[in-house]
mmCIF file of N, CA and C in Angstrom:
data_model
loop_
_atom_site.group_PDB
_atom_site.id
_atom_site.type_symbol
_atom_site.label_atom_id
_atom_site.label_comp_id
_atom_site.label_asym_id
_atom_site.label_seq_id
_atom_site.Cartn_x
_atom_site.Cartn_y
_atom_site.Cartn_z
ATOM 1 N N UNK A 1 -1.707 25.276 -16.604
ATOM 2 C CA UNK A 1 -0.658 24.281 -16.016
ATOM 3 C C UNK A 1 -1.259 22.937 -17.329
ATOM 4 N N UNK A 2 -2.888 22.840 -16.530
ATOM 5 C CA UNK A 2 -2.768 21.266 -17.350
ATOM 6 C C UNK A 2 -2.826 21.592 -18.757
ATOM 7 N N UNK A 3 -3.383 22.457 -19.866
ATOM 8 C CA UNK A 3 -3.354 21.920 -21.269
ATOM 9 C C UNK A 3 -1.108 22.335 -21.406
ATOM 10 N N UNK A 4 -0.759 22.478 -20.899
ATOM 11 C CA UNK A 4 0.838 22.233 -21.265
ATOM 12 C C UNK A 4 1.222 20.803 -20.386
ATOM 13 N N UNK A 5 0.272 19.944 -19.658
ATOM 14 C CA UNK A 5 0.995 19.090 -19.059
ATOM 15 C C UNK A 5 0.350 17.967 -19.884
ATOM 16 N N UNK A 6 -1.597 18.747 -19.994
ATOM 17 C CA UNK A 6 -1.612 17.330 -21.322
ATOM 18 C C UNK A 6 -1.126 17.310 -22.855
ATOM 19 N N UNK A 7 0.213 18.327 -23.430
ATOM 20 C CA UNK A 7 0.751 18.592 -24.480
ATOM 21 C C UNK A 7 1.958 17.853 -24.399
ATOM 22 N N UNK A 8 2.313 17.709 -23.082
ATOM 23 C CA UNK A 8 3.620 16.875 -22.523
ATOM 24 C C UNK A 8 3.820 15.724 -22.634
ATOM 25 N N UNK A 9 2.467 15.257 -22.445
ATOM 26 C CA UNK A 9 1.800 13.957 -21.662
ATOM 27 C C UNK A 9 0.723 13.560 -22.684
ATOM 28 N N UNK A 10 0.186 13.668 -23.145
ATOM 29 C CA UNK A 10 -0.454 13.186 -24.492
ATOM 30 C C UNK A 10 -0.895 11.364 -23.841
ATOM 31 N N UNK A 11 -0.128 10.296 -23.401
ATOM 32 C CA UNK A 11 -0.094 9.907 -22.884
ATOM 33 C C UNK A 11 -1.215 9.525 -21.792
ATOM 34 N N UNK A 12 -1.448 10.715 -21.322
ATOM 35 C CA UNK A 12 -1.789 10.548 -19.803
ATOM 36 C C UNK A 12 -3.540 11.227 -20.190
ATOM 37 N N UNK A 13 -4.235 10.214 -18.881
ATOM 38 C CA UNK A 13 -6.050 10.992 -19.444
ATOM 39 C C UNK A 13 -5.217 12.876 -18.953
ATOM 40 N N UNK A 14 -5.957 13.417 -19.359
ATOM 41 C CA UNK A 14 -5.845 14.624 -18.345
ATOM 42 C C UNK A 14 -6.516 14.987 -16.408
ATOM 43 N N UNK A 15 -7.386 14.185 -16.367
ATOM 44 C CA UNK A 15 -8.109 13.649 -15.297
ATOM 45 C C UNK A 15 -6.295 13.191 -14.010
ATOM 46 N N UNK A 16 -6.463 12.268 -14.876
ATOM 47 C CA UNK A 16 -4.542 11.627 -14.951
ATOM 48 C C UNK A 16 -3.904 12.089 -13.663
ATOM 49 N N UNK A 17 -3.918 13.512 -14.634
ATOM 50 C CA UNK A 17 -2.643 14.714 -14.961
ATOM 51 C C UNK A 17 -3.136 15.819 -13.751
ATOM 52 N N UNK A 18 -4.387 16.092 -13.664
ATOM 53 C CA UNK A 18 -4.395 17.519 -12.212
ATOM 54 C C UNK A 18 -4.756 16.299 -10.920
ATOM 55 N N UNK A 19 -4.353 15.027 -11.392
ATOM 56 C CA UNK A 19 -4.574 14.471 -9.161
ATOM 57 C C UNK A 19 -2.821 15.037 -9.302
ATOM 58 N N UNK A 20 -2.403 14.248 -10.508
ATOM 59 C CA UNK A 20 -1.170 14.303 -9.924
ATOM 60 C C UNK A 20 -0.068 15.612 -9.303
ATOM 61 N N UNK A 21 -1.138 16.935 -10.720
ATOM 62 C CA UNK A 21 -1.052 18.342 -10.538
ATOM 63 C C UNK A 21 -1.054 18.663 -8.734
ATOM 64 N N UNK A 22 -2.301 18.192 -8.546
ATOM 65 C CA UNK A 22 -2.800 19.032 -6.818
ATOM 66 C C UNK A 22 -2.133 17.862 -6.160
ATOM 67 N N UNK A 23 -2.078 16.649 -6.113
ATOM 68 C CA UNK A 23 -1.019 15.619 -5.376
ATOM 69 C C UNK A 23 0.635 16.715 -5.093
ATOM 70 N N UNK A 24 1.523 17.756 -6.375
ATOM 71 C CA UNK A 24 2.380 18.119 -5.843
ATOM 72 C C UNK A 24 1.874 19.895 -5.833
ATOM 73 N N UNK A 25 1.078 19.627 -5.018
ATOM 74 C CA UNK A 25 1.012 21.029 -4.552
ATOM 75 C C UNK A 25 0.746 22.868 -5.544
ATOM 76 N N UNK A 26 0.580 21.950 -6.823
ATOM 77 C CA UNK A 26 0.099 23.210 -8.119
ATOM 78 C C UNK A 26 1.684 23.003 -8.571
ATOM 79 N N UNK A 27 2.610 22.279 -7.708
ATOM 80 C CA UNK A 27 4.056 22.536 -8.504
ATOM 81 C C UNK A 27 4.355 21.900 -10.122
ATOM 82 N N UNK A 28 4.823 22.447 -10.825
ATOM 83 C CA UNK A 28 3.889 22.841 -12.233
ATOM 84 C C UNK A 28 5.667 21.498 -12.707
ATOM 85 N N UNK A 29 6.932 21.975 -12.128
ATOM 86 C CA UNK A 29 7.664 21.358 -12.478
ATOM 87 C C UNK A 29 8.015 20.290 -11.464
ATOM 88 N N UNK A 30 8.166 19.722 -9.987
ATOM 89 C CA UNK A 30 7.527 18.599 -9.854
ATOM 90 C C UNK A 30 6.784 17.877 -10.632
ATOM 91 N N UNK A 31 5.538 18.196 -10.735
ATOM 92 C CA UNK A 31 5.150 17.277 -11.881
ATOM 93 C C UNK A 31 5.316 16.286 -12.756
ATOM 94 N N UNK A 32 5.993 17.620 -13.435
ATOM 95 C CA UNK A 32 6.310 17.058 -14.999
ATOM 96 C C UNK A 32 7.767 16.162 -14.491
ATOM 97 N N UNK A 33 8.274 16.239 -13.529
ATOM 98 C CA UNK A 33 9.360 15.058 -12.386
ATOM 99 C C UNK A 33 8.777 14.260 -12.910
ATOM 100 N N UNK A 34 7.752 14.266 -11.838
ATOM 101 C CA UNK A 34 7.263 12.342 -11.456
ATOM 102 C C UNK A 34 6.473 12.536 -12.908
ATOM 103 N N UNK A 35 6.204 12.945 -13.540
ATOM 104 C CA UNK A 35 6.029 12.201 -14.846
ATOM 105 C C UNK A 35 6.995 11.423 -15.731
ATOM 106 N N UNK A 36 7.689 12.302 -15.633
ATOM 107 C CA UNK A 36 8.634 11.659 -16.907
ATOM 108 C C UNK A 36 8.962 10.288 -16.268
ATOM 109 N N UNK A 37 9.236 10.175 -14.337
ATOM 110 C CA UNK A 37 9.596 9.157 -14.270
ATOM 111 C C UNK A 37 8.139 8.201 -14.582
ATOM 112 N N UNK A 38 7.746 8.305 -14.367
ATOM 113 C CA UNK A 38 6.685 6.949 -14.993
ATOM 114 C C UNK A 38 7.016 7.103 -16.691
ATOM 115 N N UNK A 39 7.304 7.878 -17.181
ATOM 116 C CA UNK A 39 7.438 7.091 -18.292
ATOM 117 C C UNK A 39 8.467 6.677 -18.227
ATOM 118 N N UNK A 40 9.773 7.182 -18.359
ATOM 119 C CA UNK A 40 10.543 6.601 -17.988
ATOM 120 C C UNK A 40 11.116 4.567 -17.729
ATOM 121 N N UNK A 41 10.052 4.642 -16.681
ATOM 122 C CA UNK A 41 9.739 3.336 -16.425
ATOM 123 C C UNK A 41 9.461 2.049 -18.279
ATOM 124 N N UNK A 42 8.712 3.197 -18.832
ATOM 125 C CA UNK A 42 8.632 2.162 -19.212
ATOM 126 C C UNK A 42 7.078 0.766 -19.683
ATOM 127 N N UNK A 43 6.372 1.655 -18.307
ATOM 128 C CA UNK A 43 5.680 0.905 -17.759
ATOM 129 C C UNK A 43 4.419 1.255 -18.338
ATOM 130 N N UNK A 44 3.648 0.809 -19.651
ATOM 131 C CA UNK A 44 2.192 0.716 -19.733
ATOM 132 C C UNK A 44 1.457 0.397 -18.714
ATOM 133 N N UNK A 45 1.098 -0.413 -17.807
ATOM 134 C CA UNK A 45 -0.005 -0.168 -16.370
ATOM 135 C C UNK A 45 0.081 0.973 -15.973
ATOM 136 N N UNK A 46 1.270 1.873 -15.270
ATOM 137 C CA UNK A 46 1.034 3.076 -14.451
ATOM 138 C C UNK A 46 0.463 3.675 -15.279
ATOM 139 N N UNK A 47 0.706 4.439 -16.308
ATOM 140 C CA UNK A 47 -0.898 5.095 -17.276
ATOM 141 C C UNK A 47 -1.643 4.212 -16.871
ATOM 142 N N UNK A 48 -2.278 3.217 -16.700
ATOM 143 C CA UNK A 48 -3.860 2.526 -16.728
ATOM 144 C C UNK A 48 -4.123 3.122 -15.704
ATOM 145 N N UNK A 49 -3.202 2.586 -14.535
ATOM 146 C CA UNK A 49 -3.842 2.697 -12.580
ATOM 147 C C UNK A 49 -4.030 4.552 -13.194
ATOM 148 N N UNK A 50 -2.902 5.491 -13.187
ATOM 149 C CA UNK A 50 -3.168 6.717 -13.141
ATOM 150 C C UNK A 50 -5.316 6.950 -13.612
ATOM 151 N N UNK A 51 -5.392 6.512 -14.550
ATOM 152 C CA UNK A 51 -6.788 6.279 -15.362
ATOM 153 C C UNK A 51 -7.522 6.419 -14.572
ATOM 154 N N UNK A 52 -7.699 4.136 -13.851
ATOM 155 C CA UNK A 52 -8.468 4.564 -13.726
ATOM 156 C C UNK A 52 -8.892 4.668 -11.538
ATOM 157 N N UNK A 53 -7.669 5.519 -11.729
ATOM 158 C CA UNK A 53 -7.750 5.992 -9.707
ATOM 159 C C UNK A 53 -8.333 7.429 -10.183
ATOM 160 N N UNK A 54 -7.794 8.075 -11.375
ATOM 161 C CA UNK A 54 -8.072 9.248 -10.962
ATOM 162 C C UNK A 54 -10.388 9.082 -11.639
ATOM 163 N N UNK A 55 -10.315 7.440 -12.211
ATOM 164 C CA UNK A 55 -12.044 7.878 -12.008
ATOM 165 C C UNK A 55 -13.138 7.094 -10.927
ATOM 166 N N UNK A 56 -12.165 6.394 -10.164
ATOM 167 C CA UNK A 56 -12.712 5.732 -9.239
ATOM 168 C C UNK A 56 -12.078 5.998 -8.125
ATOM 169 N N UNK A 57 -11.601 6.645 -7.791
ATOM 170 C CA UNK A 57 -10.831 7.781 -6.763
ATOM 171 C C UNK A 57 -10.509 9.198 -6.785
ATOM 172 N N UNK A 58 -11.032 9.906 -7.033
ATOM 173 C CA UNK A 58 -11.521 10.943 -7.194
ATOM 174 C C UNK A 58 -10.525 12.156 -5.817
ATOM 175 N N UNK A 59 -10.626 11.494 -4.735
ATOM 176 C CA UNK A 59 -9.256 11.924 -3.835
ATOM 177 C C UNK A 59 -8.264 11.275 -3.748
ATOM 178 N N UNK A 60 -7.383 11.056 -4.470
ATOM 179 C CA UNK A 60 -6.444 10.294 -4.047
ATOM 180 C C UNK A 60 -5.171 11.170 -2.770
ATOM 181 N N UNK A 61 -4.511 10.322 -2.227
ATOM 182 C CA UNK A 61 -3.265 11.245 -1.056
ATOM 183 C C UNK A 61 -2.319 10.002 -1.626
ATOM 184 N N UNK A 62 -1.146 10.991 -1.313
ATOM 185 C CA UNK A 62 -0.059 10.776 -0.744
ATOM 186 C C UNK A 62 0.699 9.299 -0.922
ATOM 187 N N UNK A 63 -0.450 8.042 -0.744
ATOM 188 C CA UNK A 63 0.285 7.126 -0.636
ATOM 189 C C UNK A 63 -0.341 5.751 -2.195
ATOM 190 N N UNK A 64 -0.768 7.023 -3.063
ATOM 191 C CA UNK A 64 -1.152 6.644 -4.887
ATOM 192 C C UNK A 64 -0.167 7.134 -5.511
ATOM 193 N N UNK A 65 1.116 7.588 -5.151
ATOM 194 C CA UNK A 65 1.866 7.447 -6.159
ATOM 195 C C UNK A 65 2.851 7.614 -5.332
ATOM 196 N N UNK A 66 3.883 6.802 -6.299
ATOM 197 C CA UNK A 66 5.740 6.974 -5.441
ATOM 198 C C UNK A 66 6.155 8.703 -4.769
ATOM 199 N N UNK A 67 6.552 8.738 -4.180
ATOM 200 C CA UNK A 67 7.484 9.877 -4.073
ATOM 201 C C UNK A 67 8.895 9.965 -5.342
ATOM 202 N N UNK A 68 8.913 11.235 -5.176
ATOM 203 C CA UNK A 68 10.107 11.063 -6.811
ATOM 204 C C UNK A 68 11.221 10.841 -5.002
ATOM 205 N N UNK A 69 12.315 10.487 -5.472
ATOM 206 C CA UNK A 69 13.764 9.930 -5.238
ATOM 207 C C UNK A 69 14.318 11.406 -4.718
ATOM 208 N N UNK A 70 15.116 11.571 -3.772
ATOM 209 C CA UNK A 70 15.535 12.435 -3.303
ATOM 210 C C UNK A 70 14.796 12.994 -2.401
ATOM 211 N N UNK A 71 13.093 12.988 -1.916
ATOM 212 C CA UNK A 71 12.743 14.058 -1.299
ATOM 213 C C UNK A 71 12.285 13.099 -0.594
ATOM 214 N N UNK A 72 12.389 14.465 0.844
ATOM 215 C CA UNK A 72 11.575 13.474 1.888
ATOM 216 C C UNK A 72 9.946 14.226 1.492
ATOM 217 N N UNK A 73 9.769 12.588 2.303
ATOM 218 C CA UNK A 73 8.217 12.427 2.412
ATOM 219 C C UNK A 73 7.030 12.596 3.469
#
């Protein structure tokens, strides 16, 4: 799954992709949806924040990422 995510989202660090993937319980579809939202926002700082958080805080929690809209959390 991480190879797929890395090929689909080359602008994100692999460590960041792994964090988002595991945060979503290994749900590839939910991970893709979340990463699409980050890309749609067009905010390069999101990518940078993901990279810095993945390197400085390997145990991210649910508060480190916004919940996708329409999903109870």
